CSV table of C-alpha atoms in Angstrom, one decimal:
chain,number,residue,atom,x,y,z
A,825,MET,CA,-21.1,68.8,-16.9
A,826,LEU,CA,-19.5,66.9,-19.9
A,827,ARG,CA,-18.1,64.3,-17.0
A,828,THR,CA,-21.8,64.0,-15.9
A,829,ARG,CA,-23.2,63.4,-19.2
A,830,SER,CA,-20.5,60.5,-19.8
A,831,MET,CA,-21.3,59.0,-16.6
A,832,ILE,CA,-25.0,58.9,-17.4
A,833,LEU,CA,-24.5,57.5,-20.9
A,834,SER,CA,-22.0,54.9,-19.3
A,835,LEU,CA,-24.9,54.1,-16.9
A,836,ALA,CA,-27.5,54.0,-19.4
A,837,ALA,CA,-25.6,51.5,-21.5
A,838,LEU,CA,-24.7,49.3,-18.9
A,839,LEU,CA,-28.6,49.1,-17.9
A,840,ALA,CA,-29.3,48.3,-21.4
A,841,LEU,CA,-26.7,45.5,-21.4
A,842,ALA,CA,-27.7,44.2,-18.2
A,843,PHE,CA,-31.5,43.9,-19.5
A,844,THR,CA,-30.3,42.4,-22.7
A,845,VAL,CA,-28.6,39.7,-20.7
A,846,ALA,CA,-31.4,39.2,-18.4
A,847,CYS,CA,-33.9,39.0,-21.3
A,848,GLY,CA,-31.5,36.6,-23.1
A,849,ASN,CA,-31.3,34.3,-20.0
A,850,GLN,CA,-34.9,34.1,-19.7
A,851,THR,CA,-35.7,32.9,-23.3
A,852,ALA,CA,-32.8,30.4,-23.1
A,853,GLN,CA,-34.4,28.6,-20.4
A,854,ALA,CA,-36.0,25.1,-21.7
A,855,PRO,CA,-39.8,25.2,-21.3
A,856,ALA,CA,-41.4,23.1,-18.8
A,857,PRO,CA,-42.4,19.6,-19.9
A,858,PRO,CA,-46.4,19.0,-20.5
A,859,PRO,CA,-48.1,17.2,-18.0
A,860,ASP,CA,-47.7,13.4,-17.9
A,861,THR,CA,-51.2,12.2,-18.8
A,862,ARG,CA,-50.4,8.8,-19.8
A,863,LYS,CA,-52.4,7.2,-17.0
A,864,ALA,CA,-55.5,8.9,-17.8
A,865,ASP,CA,-55.0,8.5,-21.5
A,866,GLU,CA,-54.3,4.9,-21.1
A,867,ALA,CA,-57.7,4.7,-18.9
A,868,ALA,CA,-59.8,6.4,-21.7
A,869,ILE,CA,-58.4,4.1,-24.3
A,870,ARG,CA,-59.3,1.3,-22.2
A,871,ALA,CA,-62.7,2.6,-21.8
A,872,ALA,CA,-63.5,3.4,-25.4
A,873,SER,CA,-62.4,0.0,-26.3
A,874,THR,CA,-64.6,-1.6,-23.9
A,875,ASP,CA,-67.3,0.7,-25.2
A,876,TRP,CA,-66.5,-0.3,-28.5
A,877,ASN,CA,-66.6,-4.0,-27.6
A,878,LYS,CA,-70.2,-3.4,-26.3
A,879,ALA,CA,-71.3,-1.7,-29.5
A,880,SER,CA,-70.0,-4.9,-31.6
A,881,GLN,CA,-71.6,-7.2,-29.6
A,882,ALA,CA,-75.1,-5.2,-29.7
A,883,ARG,CA,-74.5,-4.9,-33.6
A,884,ASP,CA,-74.6,-0.9,-33.3
A,885,LEU,CA,-73.3,-0.2,-36.7
A,886,ASP,CA,-73.1,3.5,-36.2
A,887,LYS,CA,-71.4,3.4,-32.7
A,888,ALA,CA,-69.0,0.6,-33.6
A,889,VAL,CA,-67.9,2.9,-36.5
A,890,SER,CA,-67.7,6.1,-34.3
A,891,TYR,CA,-64.7,5.1,-33.0
A,892,TYR,CA,-62.4,5.2,-35.9
A,893,SER,CA,-61.2,8.6,-37.1
A,894,GLU,CA,-62.3,10.0,-40.6
A,895,ASP,CA,-58.9,8.8,-42.2
A,896,ALA,CA,-58.4,5.7,-40.3
A,897,VAL,CA,-57.2,2.4,-42.1
A,898,PHE,CA,-58.6,-1.1,-41.4
A,899,PHE,CA,-56.4,-4.0,-42.3
A,900,VAL,CA,-59.0,-6.5,-42.9
A,901,ASP,CA,-58.1,-10.2,-41.9
A,902,LYS,CA,-57.4,-12.2,-45.3
A,903,GLY,CA,-58.8,-9.1,-47.1
A,904,ALA,CA,-58.1,-5.7,-48.4
A,905,LEU,CA,-56.4,-2.5,-46.8
A,906,VAL,CA,-59.7,-0.4,-46.2
A,907,LYS,CA,-59.1,3.2,-46.0
A,908,GLY,CA,-61.6,6.0,-44.7
A,909,LYS,CA,-64.4,5.8,-42.0
A,910,ASN,CA,-67.1,5.4,-44.7
A,911,SER,CA,-65.3,2.4,-46.3
A,912,ILE,CA,-64.9,1.0,-43.0
A,913,ARG,CA,-68.4,1.2,-42.4
A,914,MET,CA,-69.0,-1.0,-45.3
A,915,VAL,CA,-66.7,-3.7,-43.8
A,916,TRP,CA,-68.4,-3.3,-40.2
A,917,LYS,CA,-71.9,-3.7,-41.8
A,918,ASP,CA,-70.7,-7.2,-42.8
A,919,ILE,CA,-69.2,-8.0,-39.4
A,920,LEU,CA,-72.3,-6.6,-37.4
A,921,ALA,CA,-74.9,-8.3,-39.7
A,922,PRO,CA,-77.5,-10.3,-37.9
A,923,THR,CA,-76.5,-13.7,-39.5
A,924,ALA,CA,-72.7,-12.7,-38.7
A,925,PRO,CA,-70.6,-14.4,-35.6
A,926,VAL,CA,-70.8,-12.3,-32.8
A,927,LEU,CA,-67.6,-10.1,-32.3
A,928,THR,CA,-65.9,-9.8,-28.9
A,929,PHE,CA,-62.5,-8.4,-28.2
A,930,THR,CA,-60.4,-8.2,-25.0
A,931,THR,CA,-57.7,-5.8,-24.3
A,932,SER,CA,-54.6,-7.2,-23.1
A,933,PHE,CA,-52.2,-4.2,-23.1
A,934,VAL,CA,-52.4,-0.2,-23.6
A,935,GLU,CA,-49.6,2.0,-23.9
A,936,VAL,CA,-49.7,5.7,-24.6
A,937,ALA,CA,-46.7,8.1,-26.0
A,938,ARG,CA,-45.2,10.6,-23.3
A,939,SER,CA,-46.5,13.2,-25.5
A,940,GLY,CA,-50.1,12.0,-24.8
A,941,ASP,CA,-51.2,12.6,-28.6
A,942,ILE,CA,-50.7,8.7,-29.8
A,943,GLY,CA,-51.3,5.3,-28.0
A,944,TYR,CA,-52.0,1.5,-28.9
A,945,GLU,CA,-53.3,-1.5,-27.7
A,946,TYR,CA,-53.4,-5.0,-28.4
A,947,GLY,CA,-55.6,-8.0,-27.5
A,948,THR,CA,-57.6,-11.0,-28.4
A,949,THR,CA,-60.7,-11.3,-30.6
A,950,GLU,CA,-63.5,-14.2,-30.7
A,951,PHE,CA,-66.0,-14.7,-33.3
A,952,THR,CA,-68.6,-16.9,-32.0
A,953,THR,CA,-71.1,-19.0,-34.2
A,954,ALA,CA,-73.5,-21.7,-33.6
A,955,ASN,CA,-73.2,-24.8,-35.6
A,956,LYS,CA,-76.0,-26.7,-37.2
A,957,LYS,CA,-76.8,-28.3,-33.7
A,958,GLY,CA,-76.8,-25.2,-32.0
A,959,LYS,CA,-73.4,-25.6,-30.2
A,960,PRO,CA,-71.2,-22.4,-30.1
A,961,THR,CA,-67.8,-22.6,-32.2
A,962,VAL,CA,-65.5,-19.8,-31.4
A,963,GLU,CA,-62.9,-18.7,-33.9
A,964,LYS,CA,-60.1,-16.7,-32.1
A,965,GLY,CA,-57.7,-14.0,-33.4
A,966,LYS,CA,-55.6,-11.2,-32.1
A,967,TYR,CA,-55.5,-7.4,-33.0
A,968,VAL,CA,-53.6,-4.3,-32.7
A,969,THR,CA,-55.2,-0.7,-32.8
A,970,VAL,CA,-53.3,2.6,-32.7
A,971,TRP,CA,-55.3,5.5,-31.4
A,972,LYS,CA,-54.8,9.1,-31.8
A,973,LYS,CA,-55.9,11.9,-29.4
A,974,GLN,CA,-58.5,14.1,-31.2
A,975,PRO,CA,-58.6,18.1,-30.6
A,976,ASP,CA,-61.7,17.5,-28.4
A,977,GLY,CA,-59.4,15.1,-26.2
A,978,SER,CA,-61.3,12.2,-27.4
A,979,TRP,CA,-59.3,9.1,-28.8
A,980,LYS,CA,-60.1,7.7,-32.2
A,981,ALA,CA,-58.7,4.5,-34.0
A,982,VAL,CA,-56.3,5.4,-36.8
A,983,VAL,CA,-55.0,1.9,-37.5
A,984,ASP,CA,-56.8,-1.1,-36.9
A,985,ILE,CA,-55.5,-4.7,-37.8
A,986,ASP,CA,-56.9,-8.1,-36.8
A,987,ASN,CA,-56.3,-11.6,-37.6
A,988,THR,CA,-57.6,-15.1,-36.9
A,989,GLY,CA,-55.5,-17.9,-35.4
A,990,GLN,CA,-53.6,-17.8,-32.1
């Protein structure tokens, strides 16, 4: 009987050890990487940029500013660093004023991090005005915008910089 009890305790200890090892191996495995959403995210940024461009051409201030995050930073060409969506709104109010040049921008390149939470784009800008004779004058420039994916899955600009000249 003593021998049977000893065998049962040895077997129980062996099973406990095997369970511990099995659990340890299971937690030591690397987690599966998140799905690669870069193509879809790139398409979403391109679509947002296209819509933002349309809003600026339509001089729709609310829509144009809606593409910025609340804590965005805008590096104004030949101007101040503007922080926060409300302050950026004041700059865009002047950019989209009825007498201001018409702004258009064209995306040249978009890249999204493998993590799927941040991306950037760059491209060209044009400010078109009419001279005194009504002939259009175009001032060309370039820009870079850093986008961040929001909790709701949308993309918002967190850093925006542009400058004139090519």
